[in-house]
Short mmCIF file of C-alpha atoms and ligand atoms in Angstrom, two decimals:
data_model
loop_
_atom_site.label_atom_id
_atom_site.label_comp_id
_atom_site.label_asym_id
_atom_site.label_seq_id
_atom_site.Cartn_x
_atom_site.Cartn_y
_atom_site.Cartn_z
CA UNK A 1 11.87 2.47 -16.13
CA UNK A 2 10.72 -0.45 -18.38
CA UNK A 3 7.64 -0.50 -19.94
CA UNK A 4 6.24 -4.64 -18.71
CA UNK A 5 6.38 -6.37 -15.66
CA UNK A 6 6.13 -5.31 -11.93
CA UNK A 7 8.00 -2.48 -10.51
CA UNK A 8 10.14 -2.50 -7.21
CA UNK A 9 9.75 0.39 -4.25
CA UNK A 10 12.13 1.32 -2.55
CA UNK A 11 11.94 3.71 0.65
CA UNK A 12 15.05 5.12 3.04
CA UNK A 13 14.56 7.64 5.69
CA UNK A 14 11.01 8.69 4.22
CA UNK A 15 9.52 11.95 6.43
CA UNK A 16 6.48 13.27 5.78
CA UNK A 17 4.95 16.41 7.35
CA UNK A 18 1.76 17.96 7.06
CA UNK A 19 1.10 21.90 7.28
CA UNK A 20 -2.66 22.62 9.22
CA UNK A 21 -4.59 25.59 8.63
CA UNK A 22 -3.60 26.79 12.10
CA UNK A 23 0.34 26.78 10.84
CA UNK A 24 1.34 23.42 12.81
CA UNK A 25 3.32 20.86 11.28
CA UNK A 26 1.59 17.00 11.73
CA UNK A 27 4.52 14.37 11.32
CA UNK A 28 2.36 11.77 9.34
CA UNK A 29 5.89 9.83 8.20
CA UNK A 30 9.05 9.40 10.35
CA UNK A 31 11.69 7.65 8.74
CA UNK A 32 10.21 4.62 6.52
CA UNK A 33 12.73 2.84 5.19
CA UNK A 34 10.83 -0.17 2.86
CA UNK A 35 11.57 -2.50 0.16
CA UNK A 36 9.14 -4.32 -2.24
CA UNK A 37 10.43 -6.56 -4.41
CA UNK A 38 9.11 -5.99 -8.23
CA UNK A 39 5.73 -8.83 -8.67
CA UNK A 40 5.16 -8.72 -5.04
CA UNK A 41 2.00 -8.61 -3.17
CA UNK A 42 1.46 -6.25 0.27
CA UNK A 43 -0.89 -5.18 2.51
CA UNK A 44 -0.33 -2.21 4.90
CA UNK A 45 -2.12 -2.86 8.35
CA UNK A 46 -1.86 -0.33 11.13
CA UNK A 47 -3.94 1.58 13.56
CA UNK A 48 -6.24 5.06 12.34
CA UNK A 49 -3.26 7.54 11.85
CA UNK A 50 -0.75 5.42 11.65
CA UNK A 51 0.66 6.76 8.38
CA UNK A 52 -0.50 3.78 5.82
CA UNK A 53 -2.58 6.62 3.42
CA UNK A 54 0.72 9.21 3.33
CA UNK A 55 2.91 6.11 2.92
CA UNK A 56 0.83 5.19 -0.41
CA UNK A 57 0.36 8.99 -1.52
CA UNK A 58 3.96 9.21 -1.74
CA UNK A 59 4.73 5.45 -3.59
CA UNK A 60 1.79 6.84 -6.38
CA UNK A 61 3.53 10.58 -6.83
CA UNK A 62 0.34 12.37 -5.54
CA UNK A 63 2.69 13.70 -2.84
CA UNK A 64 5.89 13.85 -2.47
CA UNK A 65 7.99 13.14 0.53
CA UNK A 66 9.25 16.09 3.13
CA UNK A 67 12.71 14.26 3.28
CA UNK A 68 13.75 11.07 2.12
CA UNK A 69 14.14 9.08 -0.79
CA UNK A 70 11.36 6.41 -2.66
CA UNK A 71 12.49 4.66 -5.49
CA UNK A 72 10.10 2.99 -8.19
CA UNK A 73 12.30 0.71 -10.15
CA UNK A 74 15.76 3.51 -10.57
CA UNK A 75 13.42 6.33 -11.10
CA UNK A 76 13.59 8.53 -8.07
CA UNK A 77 10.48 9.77 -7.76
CA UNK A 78 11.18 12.23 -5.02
CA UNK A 79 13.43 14.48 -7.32
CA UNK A 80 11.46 13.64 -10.67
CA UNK A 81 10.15 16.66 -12.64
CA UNK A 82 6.13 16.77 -12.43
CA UNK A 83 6.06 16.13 -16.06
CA UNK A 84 8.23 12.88 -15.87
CA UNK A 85 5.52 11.99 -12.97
CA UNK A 86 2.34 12.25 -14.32
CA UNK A 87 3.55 10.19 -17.53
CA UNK A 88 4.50 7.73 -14.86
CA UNK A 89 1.62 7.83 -12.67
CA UNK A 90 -0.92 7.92 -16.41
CA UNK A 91 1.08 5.02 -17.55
CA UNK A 92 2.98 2.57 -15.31
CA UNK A 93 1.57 3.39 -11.56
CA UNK A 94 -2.06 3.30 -11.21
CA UNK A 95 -3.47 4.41 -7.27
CA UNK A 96 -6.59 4.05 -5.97
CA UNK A 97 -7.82 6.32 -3.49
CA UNK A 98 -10.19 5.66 -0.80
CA UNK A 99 -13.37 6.38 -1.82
CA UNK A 100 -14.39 5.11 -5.01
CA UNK A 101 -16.03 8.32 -6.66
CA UNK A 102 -12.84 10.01 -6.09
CA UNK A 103 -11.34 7.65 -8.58
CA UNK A 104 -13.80 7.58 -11.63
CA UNK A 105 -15.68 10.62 -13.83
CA UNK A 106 -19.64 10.34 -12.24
CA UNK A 107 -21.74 12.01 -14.72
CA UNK A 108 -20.33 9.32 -17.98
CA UNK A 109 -20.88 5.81 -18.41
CA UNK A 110 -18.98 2.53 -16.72
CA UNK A 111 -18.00 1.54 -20.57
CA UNK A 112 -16.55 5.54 -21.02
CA UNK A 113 -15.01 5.47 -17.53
CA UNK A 114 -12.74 2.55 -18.96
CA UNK A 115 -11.94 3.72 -21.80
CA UNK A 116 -11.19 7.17 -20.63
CA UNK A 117 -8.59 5.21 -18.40
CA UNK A 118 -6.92 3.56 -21.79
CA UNK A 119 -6.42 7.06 -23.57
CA UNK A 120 -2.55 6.99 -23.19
CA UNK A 121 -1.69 3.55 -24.04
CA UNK A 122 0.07 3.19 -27.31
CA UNK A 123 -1.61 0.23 -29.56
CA UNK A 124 0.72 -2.57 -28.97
CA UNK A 125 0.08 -1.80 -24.82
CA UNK A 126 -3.86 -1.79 -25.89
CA UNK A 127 -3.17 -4.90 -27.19
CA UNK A 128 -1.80 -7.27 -24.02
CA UNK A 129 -3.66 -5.25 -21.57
CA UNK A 130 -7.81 -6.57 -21.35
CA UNK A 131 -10.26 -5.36 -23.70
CA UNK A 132 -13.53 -3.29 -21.71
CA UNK A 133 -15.55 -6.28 -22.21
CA UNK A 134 -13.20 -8.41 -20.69
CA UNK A 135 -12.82 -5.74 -17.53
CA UNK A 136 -16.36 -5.29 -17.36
CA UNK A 137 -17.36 -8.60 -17.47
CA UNK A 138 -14.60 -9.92 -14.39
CA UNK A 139 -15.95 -6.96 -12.03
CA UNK A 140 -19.37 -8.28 -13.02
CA UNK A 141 -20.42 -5.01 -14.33
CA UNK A 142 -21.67 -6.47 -18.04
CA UNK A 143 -25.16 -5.35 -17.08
CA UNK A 144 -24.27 -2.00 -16.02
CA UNK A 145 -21.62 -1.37 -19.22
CA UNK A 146 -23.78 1.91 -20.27
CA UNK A 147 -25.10 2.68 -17.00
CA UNK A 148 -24.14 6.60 -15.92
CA UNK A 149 -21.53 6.13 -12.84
CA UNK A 150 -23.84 8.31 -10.55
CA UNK A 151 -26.66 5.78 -10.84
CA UNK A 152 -24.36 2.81 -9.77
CA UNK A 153 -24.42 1.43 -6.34
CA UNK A 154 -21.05 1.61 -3.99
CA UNK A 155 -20.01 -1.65 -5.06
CA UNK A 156 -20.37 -0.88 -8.34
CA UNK A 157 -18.54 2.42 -8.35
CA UNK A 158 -15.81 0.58 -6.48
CA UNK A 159 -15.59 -2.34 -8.62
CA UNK A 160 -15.53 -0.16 -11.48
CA UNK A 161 -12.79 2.02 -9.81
CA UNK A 162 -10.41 -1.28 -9.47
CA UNK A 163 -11.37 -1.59 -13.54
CA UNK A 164 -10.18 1.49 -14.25
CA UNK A 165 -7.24 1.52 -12.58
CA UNK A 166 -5.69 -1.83 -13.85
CA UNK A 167 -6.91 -1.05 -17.39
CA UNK A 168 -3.14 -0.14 -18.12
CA UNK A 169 -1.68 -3.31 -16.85
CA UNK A 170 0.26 -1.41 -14.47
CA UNK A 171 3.90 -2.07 -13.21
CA UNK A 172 2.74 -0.87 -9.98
CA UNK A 173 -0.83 -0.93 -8.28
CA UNK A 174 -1.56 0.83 -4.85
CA UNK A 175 -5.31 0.35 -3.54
CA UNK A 176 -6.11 2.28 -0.24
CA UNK A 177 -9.27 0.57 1.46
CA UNK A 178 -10.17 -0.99 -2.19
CA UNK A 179 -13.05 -3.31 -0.32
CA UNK A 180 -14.35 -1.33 2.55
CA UNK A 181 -17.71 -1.11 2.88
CA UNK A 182 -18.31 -4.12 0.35
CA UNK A 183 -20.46 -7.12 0.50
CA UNK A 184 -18.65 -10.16 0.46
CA UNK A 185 -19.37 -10.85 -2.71
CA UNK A 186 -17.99 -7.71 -4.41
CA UNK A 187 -14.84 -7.98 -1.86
CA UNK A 188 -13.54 -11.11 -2.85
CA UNK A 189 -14.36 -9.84 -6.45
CA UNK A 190 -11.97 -6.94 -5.69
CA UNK A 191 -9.31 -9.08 -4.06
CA UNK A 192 -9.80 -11.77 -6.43
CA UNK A 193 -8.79 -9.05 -9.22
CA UNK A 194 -5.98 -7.83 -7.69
CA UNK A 195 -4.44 -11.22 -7.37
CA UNK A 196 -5.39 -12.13 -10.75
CA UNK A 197 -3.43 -8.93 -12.16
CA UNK A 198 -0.32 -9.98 -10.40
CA UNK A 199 -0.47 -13.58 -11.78
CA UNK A 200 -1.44 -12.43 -15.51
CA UNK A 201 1.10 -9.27 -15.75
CA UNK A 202 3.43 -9.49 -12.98
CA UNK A 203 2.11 -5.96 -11.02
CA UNK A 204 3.38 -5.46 -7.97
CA UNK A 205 0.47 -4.92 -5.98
CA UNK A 206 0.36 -2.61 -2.46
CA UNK A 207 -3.23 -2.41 -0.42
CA UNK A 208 -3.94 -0.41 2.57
CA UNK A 209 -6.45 -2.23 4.60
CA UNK A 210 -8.11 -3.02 7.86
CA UNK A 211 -9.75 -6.01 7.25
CA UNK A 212 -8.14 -9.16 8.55
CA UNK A 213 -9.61 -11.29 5.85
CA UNK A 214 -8.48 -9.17 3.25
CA UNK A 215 -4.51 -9.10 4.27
CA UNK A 216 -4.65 -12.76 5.22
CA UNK A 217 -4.39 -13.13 1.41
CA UNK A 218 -1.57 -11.28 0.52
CA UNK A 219 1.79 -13.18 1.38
CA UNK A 220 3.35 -10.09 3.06
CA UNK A 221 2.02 -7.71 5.20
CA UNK A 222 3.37 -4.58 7.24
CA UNK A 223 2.46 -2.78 9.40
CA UNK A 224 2.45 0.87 10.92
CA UNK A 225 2.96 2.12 14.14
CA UNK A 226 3.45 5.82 14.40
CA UNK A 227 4.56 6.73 11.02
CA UNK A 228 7.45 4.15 10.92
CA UNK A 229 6.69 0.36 9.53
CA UNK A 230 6.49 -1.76 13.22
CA UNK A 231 6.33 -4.76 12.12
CA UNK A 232 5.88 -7.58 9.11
CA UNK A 233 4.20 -10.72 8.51
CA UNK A 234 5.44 -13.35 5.78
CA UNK A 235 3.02 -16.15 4.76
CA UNK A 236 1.50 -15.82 8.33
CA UNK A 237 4.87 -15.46 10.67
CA UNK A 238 5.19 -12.35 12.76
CA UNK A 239 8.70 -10.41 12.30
CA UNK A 240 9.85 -7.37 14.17
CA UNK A 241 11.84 -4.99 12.24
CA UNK A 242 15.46 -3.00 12.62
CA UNK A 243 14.80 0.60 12.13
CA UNK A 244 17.22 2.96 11.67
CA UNK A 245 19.10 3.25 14.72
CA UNK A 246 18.64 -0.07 15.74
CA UNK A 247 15.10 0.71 17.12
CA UNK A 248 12.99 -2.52 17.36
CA UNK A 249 9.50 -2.57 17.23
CA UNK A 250 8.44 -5.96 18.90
CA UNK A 251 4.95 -6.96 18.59
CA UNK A 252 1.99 -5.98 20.79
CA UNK A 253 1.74 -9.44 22.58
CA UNK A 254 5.59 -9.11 23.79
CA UNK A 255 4.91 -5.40 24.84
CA UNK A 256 2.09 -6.58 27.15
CA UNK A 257 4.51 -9.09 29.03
CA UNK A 258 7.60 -6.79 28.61
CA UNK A 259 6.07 -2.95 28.75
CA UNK A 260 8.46 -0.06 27.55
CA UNK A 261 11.26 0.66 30.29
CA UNK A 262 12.19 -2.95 30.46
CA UNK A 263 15.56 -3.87 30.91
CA UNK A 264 16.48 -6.32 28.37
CA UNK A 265 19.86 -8.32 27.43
CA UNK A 266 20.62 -8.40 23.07
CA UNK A 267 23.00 -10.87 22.24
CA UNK A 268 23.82 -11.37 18.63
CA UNK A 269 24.58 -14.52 17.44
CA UNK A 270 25.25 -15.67 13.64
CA UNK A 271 21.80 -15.97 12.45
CA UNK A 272 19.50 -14.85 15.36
CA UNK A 273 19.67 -12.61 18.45
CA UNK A 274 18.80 -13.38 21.72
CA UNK A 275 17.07 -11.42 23.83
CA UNK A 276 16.37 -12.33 27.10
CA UNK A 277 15.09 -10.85 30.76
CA UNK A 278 17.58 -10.26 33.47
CA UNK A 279 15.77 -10.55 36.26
CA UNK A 280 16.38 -13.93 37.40
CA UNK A 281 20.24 -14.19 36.12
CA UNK A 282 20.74 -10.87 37.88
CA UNK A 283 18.32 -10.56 40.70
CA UNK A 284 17.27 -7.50 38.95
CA UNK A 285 13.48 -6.80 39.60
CA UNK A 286 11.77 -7.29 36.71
CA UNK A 287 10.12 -3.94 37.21
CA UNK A 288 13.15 -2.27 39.32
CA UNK A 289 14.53 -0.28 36.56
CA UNK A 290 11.36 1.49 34.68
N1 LIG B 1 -4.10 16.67 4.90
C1 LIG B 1 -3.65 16.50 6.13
N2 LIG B 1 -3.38 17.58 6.92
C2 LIG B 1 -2.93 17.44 8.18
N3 LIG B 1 -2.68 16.23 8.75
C3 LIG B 1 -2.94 15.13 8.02
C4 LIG B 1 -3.43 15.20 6.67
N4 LIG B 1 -3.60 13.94 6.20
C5 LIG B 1 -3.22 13.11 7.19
N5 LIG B 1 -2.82 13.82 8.29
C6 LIG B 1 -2.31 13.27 9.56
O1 LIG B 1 -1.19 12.44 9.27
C7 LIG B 1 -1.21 11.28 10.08
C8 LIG B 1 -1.21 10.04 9.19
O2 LIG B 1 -2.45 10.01 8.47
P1 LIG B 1 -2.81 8.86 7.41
O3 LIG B 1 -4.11 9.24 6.79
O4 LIG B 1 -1.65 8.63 6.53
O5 LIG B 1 -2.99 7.61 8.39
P2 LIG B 1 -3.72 6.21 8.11
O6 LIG B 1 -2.91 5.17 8.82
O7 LIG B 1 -3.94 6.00 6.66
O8 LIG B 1 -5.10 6.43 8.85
P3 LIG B 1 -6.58 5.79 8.51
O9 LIG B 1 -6.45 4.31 8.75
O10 LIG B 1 -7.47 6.45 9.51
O11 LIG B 1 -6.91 6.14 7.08
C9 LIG B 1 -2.42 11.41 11.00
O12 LIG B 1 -1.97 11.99 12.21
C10 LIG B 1 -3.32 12.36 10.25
O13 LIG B 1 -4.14 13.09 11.15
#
């Protein structure tokens, strides 16, 4: 993988299981196929178990997939060695976990936090990626530079979290929940951050969120549904999406008109398919075959 620049994911047949204490297996992720173009910006919506934590475990190397392949540029991080993968994930793939303290060393300073972050960049990476100041200063955190991370509010710790985690100008940034339970100052801080370390370095930047506000800023988002992406949106349009098989996930508001059993007709044309209800070509009731 090269060192600079935003990295690409790439996801095919991606499975996930879980093991529970009692011995059964929870199917968290089945069959995610997913590209993201290096530079670009996501958001992952979906409902509470949808999958949208696994799916980012798995893109940072914190877990790896049951079956399946992701790609990070042409590393393969589901067969990389776990030596190969925490170099990556110190280096080039930075994840955010929810819940800021998770993320960040309580009992040191903000300033420390940072730097701790910078240990393994090499002096000419030091050198492009911001300073502490700098870092400190665009979370708004100046004041609180040598305050002990313990003492710091939830905003704080969360701002501070984001700091930390794009300290190494990262190829590849994956936030889950980075602005829940933020005023809306400090979220559009945190947003306004992640944006700006797209523009600056080129990151390729992946959220997990359930705020509305917060994806309406990202030019793509997708979306979950039962451990398999359901659907996208681009700039704002809604688009269903081919799984494997041809299953099609159509969104919610054709699902209430057209409920599952529905007897549709597909017809493919060049650059669009049609699909239409039978009922009145066919004199098929529109509920006589569920
Ligand atoms: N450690 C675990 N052990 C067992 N099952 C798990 C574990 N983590 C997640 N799951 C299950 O996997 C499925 C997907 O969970 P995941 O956390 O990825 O969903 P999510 O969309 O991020 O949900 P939320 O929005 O509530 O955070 C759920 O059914 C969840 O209960």
């Amino acid at each position: 993988m090269q060192d600079g620049g935003g990295i690409g994911v790439r996801c095919s047949g991606v499975v996930h299981l879980y093991r529970t204490f009692e011995g059964h297996d929870v199917v968290a992720l089945q069959g995610v196929d997913l590209e993201i173009a290096p530079g670009e910006r996501v958001a992952f919506l979906g409902p509470s178990g949808s999958g949208k934590s696994t799916l980012l475990a798995l893109l940072g190397g914190i877990q790896r997939p049951s079956a399946g392949r992701i790609l990070l540029g042409d590393d393969d991080i589901s067969r990389m060695g776990e030596r190969h993968l925490a170099r990556l994930r110190a280096r080039r793939v930075a994840t955010m976990l929810q819940g800021a303290t998770r993320n960040l060393l309580p009992y040191t300073t903000a300033r420390r936090n940072i730097e701790f972050a910078r240990v393994g960049m090499t002096a000419e990476e030091a050198d492009r990626a911001p300073g502490v100041n700098d870092l400190l200063d665009r979370m708004g955190l100046t004041d609180q530079a040598d305050q002990v991370v313990s003492t710091m509010s939830g905003g704080q710790r969360q701002r501070l979290a984001l700091a930390c985690a794009v300290a190494t100008t990262p190829g590849l940034l994956l936030a889950d929940e980075p602005t829940s339970q933020l005023s809306h100052a400090d979220r559009d801080a945190v947003v306004g951050l992640l944006h700006d370390l797209n523009r600056d370095f080129g990151t390729t930047v992946v959220v997990v969120t359930h705020q509305p506000e917060v994806a309406a800023t990202f030019p793509r988002t997708v979306t979950m549904k039962g451990g398999r992406v359901g659907s996208e949106g681009h700039h704002g349009a809604e688009y269903a999406v081919i799984g494997s098989e041809g299953v099609l996930h159509l969104p919610s508001h054709v699902t209430t008109q057209w409920p599952a059993g529905t007897l549709v007709r597909v017809e493919a044309e060049p650059r669009r398919i049609v699909i239409t209800h039978p009922a009145d070509e066919t004199g098929i009731p529109r509920d006589g075959l569920r």
